[in-house]
Amino acid sequence: MLRTGSQIVWDVLGQEGVGCVFGYPGGAILPIYDALLGSSIHHVLVRHEQGAAHMADGYARASGEVGVAMATSGPGATNLVTGIATAMLDSSSVVFITGQVSSRVIGTDAFQETDITGVTLPITKHNFLVTRTEDVGPTLRKAFHIARTGRPGPVLVDITKDAQQGTHDYEPDEAPVELPERSPRDTLTRDALDEAAGLLSSAKRPLILAGRGVMLGGATELLQDFVERTRIPVAMTLLGIGGFPATHALNLGMMGMHGEAWVNRAIQTADVLLAIGMRFDDRVTGDPTKFAPAAKKIHLEIDRSEINKVIRVDVPLVGDLRETLSQLAPRVGTTDLSPWHRFIEDLKGDTAVRDIQTLPDSGHLYAAHVISDLWNLTEGRALVVTDVGQHQMWEAQYYKHDYPRKLITSGGLGTMGFALPAALGAKFAKPEEEVWVIVGDGGFQMTAAELSTCVQENMKLNVAVINNGYLGMVRQWQEFFYDKRYAATPMSNPDFVKLADAHGLPGFRVEKRSEIAEAVSRARASRETAVIDFRVEKEDTVYPMVAPGKTIEDMIRRPVPVLE
């Protein structure tokens, strides 16, 4: 069947089960957009290519499927870069399709020419430049295979305009994609499994560190079964939240820079750590030379390049997490860990009296109040997408996620502007879900133009702007480490209620805790995207905090209130 390269693009997307694509057209990708009119795939016209990248990422994270974003050459392609890097750092399966100038003018600085494969080489799992029509179909199929297999990640396919316009006698290839790859089972030996099981069975103070790999590997139920049988407590990374129920008695909560004090101290006291699907990010370990000094370390990971990258481990187990955990679990014996559980309870010490939730009402609205009330009002069932900053940490601390894929956030790259477009993508993936965007006033303004996309697509989101008039987390660092010299962090914001109104959307303002419930109720009742401007305390601080270069138990904590 004679098909153009552009038609083949949509044929393959349909073959791969793609339901919607997020993108922005331009000259070098016009043939593909022209062929869109012959496809049943829904295209979402974004307001900026960065938005398309985050939407595809949010779609992938919420659904577990491959997200797709497309853009034209030059600035269109480079506008995707932040979103590609975000997907790369958080192991998100996204295929990016970009148009390129015709092959005959590549290298001549032609109009809107950029070597996007060169630009994105370090931030993609793989990328391709396609210059022949006959290569379009096979290359796209390889891209989807690479994006979804092994450790997921972004793949970019750059297609020249002549390859899009050319014709080829094309028949869909239904055979599985075969690519040479090293089996992760190579190091999953019986001896290694037995050694790991022996360490865990004899441990007095074992602890599990669970990351996003638990969800990516489909191992959430296996992990829960393993924990409930062995009674080993679990600490979560930011991206791992939801991989083990937050309200479970053996879930200690988030670890690391803004993790609870008792969690970090338990890690530093443990004698065996079982790290599952996490990569020992520097915000988890603090000073890596002093991380969990007394613990033997076991690392379950699908990507062998993560082994010993930051923390040297005693037993690496490289392989599919479900398979690895399935083989490890029966080998681990159970012991009485009640002394260890009591020790951890004792570590909590005065944490409760430091909690902002227990402080007397000062009349100010605190972000922690907003997040905690939102958790109660939605009964913990909402799909929450956060931006990056203080509100992101408060969300992780105060919204208790019991279910997987219910928190979507930019962890590795820390991308401001991520939340609103990623939430749109998540809503496309999960239209039945109640989706909340929790975003700071700074990050919201970076991609607020995507409110227009919400209107155009008639999509229902709930946007909670945690508005403190500052770039809050940067201000906090200036407070702690730069003698409160607030350089370039105070923000003059637009009226977010009027911004919503300008889009024909409902907007509400909240300045007291007593007003939260009504505003949330009105937003939820609206059939349209609703924006709530929460005017929170300006100089509130995220506690605890581990200062850069310090150990994870060397924390700055909220002062204990002095009672009169």
GROMACS .gro file of N, CA and C in nm, residues 200 204-210 223 226-228 230-236 244 248-253 262-263 266-267 270 272-274 276 337-338 340-342 344-345:
model
  126
  200LEU      N    1   1.887  -0.995   5.525
  200LEU     CA    2   1.756  -0.948   5.573
  200LEU      C    3   1.703  -1.037   5.686
  204LYS      N    4   1.862  -0.693   6.262
  204LYS     CA    5   1.788  -0.647   6.380
  204LYS      C    6   1.717  -0.514   6.351
  205ARG      N    7   1.775  -0.439   6.258
  205ARG     CA    8   1.720  -0.306   6.229
  205ARG      C    9   1.711  -0.287   6.076
  206PRO      N   10   1.633  -0.370   6.008
  206PRO     CA   11   1.624  -0.358   5.861
  206PRO      C   12   1.526  -0.248   5.818
  207LEU      N   13   1.549  -0.194   5.704
  207LEU     CA   14   1.462  -0.090   5.651
  207LEU      C   15   1.457  -0.102   5.499
  208ILE      N   16   1.340  -0.076   5.442
  208ILE     CA   17   1.323  -0.075   5.296
  208ILE      C   18   1.318   0.070   5.248
  209LEU      N   19   1.392   0.099   5.143
  209LEU     CA   20   1.385   0.229   5.077
  209LEU      C   21   1.316   0.207   4.943
  210ALA      N   22   1.197   0.259   4.928
  210ALA     CA   23   1.118   0.231   4.808
  210ALA      C   24   1.110   0.354   4.718
  223LEU      N   25   0.535  -0.580   4.700
  223LEU     CA   26   0.604  -0.511   4.809
  223LEU      C   27   0.519  -0.514   4.936
  226PHE      N   28   0.532  -0.851   5.092
  226PHE     CA   29   0.663  -0.874   5.151
  226PHE      C   30   0.677  -0.801   5.285
  227VAL      N   31   0.631  -0.677   5.289
  227VAL     CA   32   0.642  -0.597   5.412
  227VAL      C   33   0.555  -0.656   5.522
  228GLU      N   34   0.433  -0.694   5.487
  228GLU     CA   35   0.342  -0.744   5.590
  228GLU      C   36   0.387  -0.879   5.645
  230THR      N   37   0.726  -0.975   5.654
  230THR     CA   38   0.855  -0.960   5.724
  230THR      C   39   0.849  -0.855   5.833
  231ARG      N   40   0.750  -0.761   5.825
  231ARG     CA   41   0.733  -0.650   5.919
  231ARG      C   42   0.849  -0.549   5.911
  232ILE      N   43   0.914  -0.542   5.796
  232ILE     CA   44   1.022  -0.445   5.777
  232ILE      C   45   0.962  -0.310   5.741
  233PRO      N   46   0.995  -0.203   5.814
  233PRO     CA   47   0.940  -0.070   5.783
  233PRO      C   48   0.989  -0.019   5.647
  234VAL      N   49   0.909   0.075   5.591
  234VAL     CA   50   0.937   0.127   5.457
  234VAL      C   51   0.950   0.279   5.461
  235ALA      N   52   1.057   0.330   5.402
  235ALA     CA   53   1.072   0.474   5.380
  235ALA      C   54   1.059   0.500   5.230
  236MET      N   55   0.998   0.614   5.195
  236MET     CA   56   0.968   0.641   5.055
  236MET      C   57   1.051   0.757   5.001
  244PHE      N   58   0.353   0.237   4.818
  244PHE     CA   59   0.316   0.163   4.938
  244PHE      C   60   0.220   0.254   5.014
  248HIS      N   61  -0.044   0.304   5.590
  248HIS     CA   62  -0.006   0.174   5.644
  248HIS      C   63   0.086   0.194   5.765
  249ALA      N   64   0.067   0.113   5.868
  249ALA     CA   65   0.143   0.131   5.992
  249ALA      C   66   0.293   0.118   5.971
  250LEU      N   67   0.335   0.045   5.869
  250LEU     CA   68   0.479   0.025   5.847
  250LEU      C   69   0.537   0.123   5.745
  251ASN      N   70   0.457   0.217   5.700
  251ASN     CA   71   0.508   0.322   5.612
  251ASN      C   72   0.558   0.437   5.699
  252LEU      N   73   0.687   0.465   5.694
  252LEU     CA   74   0.743   0.571   5.777
  252LEU      C   75   0.723   0.708   5.715
  253GLY      N   76   0.704   0.713   5.581
  253GLY     CA   77   0.690   0.841   5.513
  253GLY      C   78   0.812   0.873   5.430
  262TRP      N   79   1.237   1.141   6.200
  262TRP     CA   80   1.253   1.004   6.247
  262TRP      C   81   1.287   0.908   6.133
  263VAL      N   82   1.242   0.941   6.012
  263VAL     CA   83   1.272   0.854   5.898
  263VAL      C   84   1.422   0.857   5.870
  266ALA      N   85   1.614   0.681   6.140
  266ALA     CA   86   1.601   0.536   6.130
  266ALA      C   87   1.695   0.481   6.022
  267ILE      N   88   1.703   0.553   5.910
  267ILE     CA   89   1.795   0.509   5.803
  267ILE      C   90   1.939   0.509   5.854
  270ALA      N   91   1.988   0.201   6.079
  270ALA     CA   92   1.959   0.067   6.027
  270ALA      C   93   2.087  -0.016   6.011
  272VAL      N   94   2.056  -0.305   5.799
  272VAL     CA   95   2.043  -0.353   5.661
  272VAL      C   96   1.942  -0.264   5.588
  273LEU      N   97   1.981  -0.217   5.472
  273LEU     CA   98   1.889  -0.140   5.387
  273LEU      C   99   1.860  -0.218   5.261
  274LEU      N  100   1.732  -0.228   5.227
  274LEU     CA  101   1.690  -0.292   5.102
  274LEU      C  102   1.633  -0.181   5.013
  276ILE      N  103   1.480  -0.045   4.678
  276ILE     CA  104   1.403  -0.105   4.568
  276ILE      C  105   1.362   0.004   4.470
  337LEU      N  106   1.078  -0.810   6.510
  337LEU     CA  107   1.135  -0.675   6.493
  337LEU      C  108   1.069  -0.573   6.586
  338SER      N  109   0.995  -0.621   6.686
  338SER     CA  110   0.923  -0.525   6.771
  338SER      C  111   1.018  -0.428   6.843
  340TRP      N  112   1.285  -0.297   6.724
  340TRP     CA  113   1.317  -0.199   6.619
  340TRP      C  114   1.198  -0.106   6.596
  341HIS      N  115   1.078  -0.159   6.594
  341HIS     CA  116   0.959  -0.075   6.577
  341HIS      C  117   0.944   0.023   6.694
  342ARG      N  118   0.970  -0.024   6.815
  342ARG     CA  119   0.958   0.065   6.932
  342ARG      C  120   1.065   0.174   6.927
  344ILE      N  121   1.191   0.307   6.659
  344ILE     CA  122   1.148   0.408   6.561
  344ILE      C  123   1.038   0.497   6.620
  345GLU      N  124   0.946   0.436   6.693
  345GLU     CA  125   0.841   0.517   6.758
  345GLU      C  126   0.904   0.618   6.851
   0.00000   0.00000   0.00000
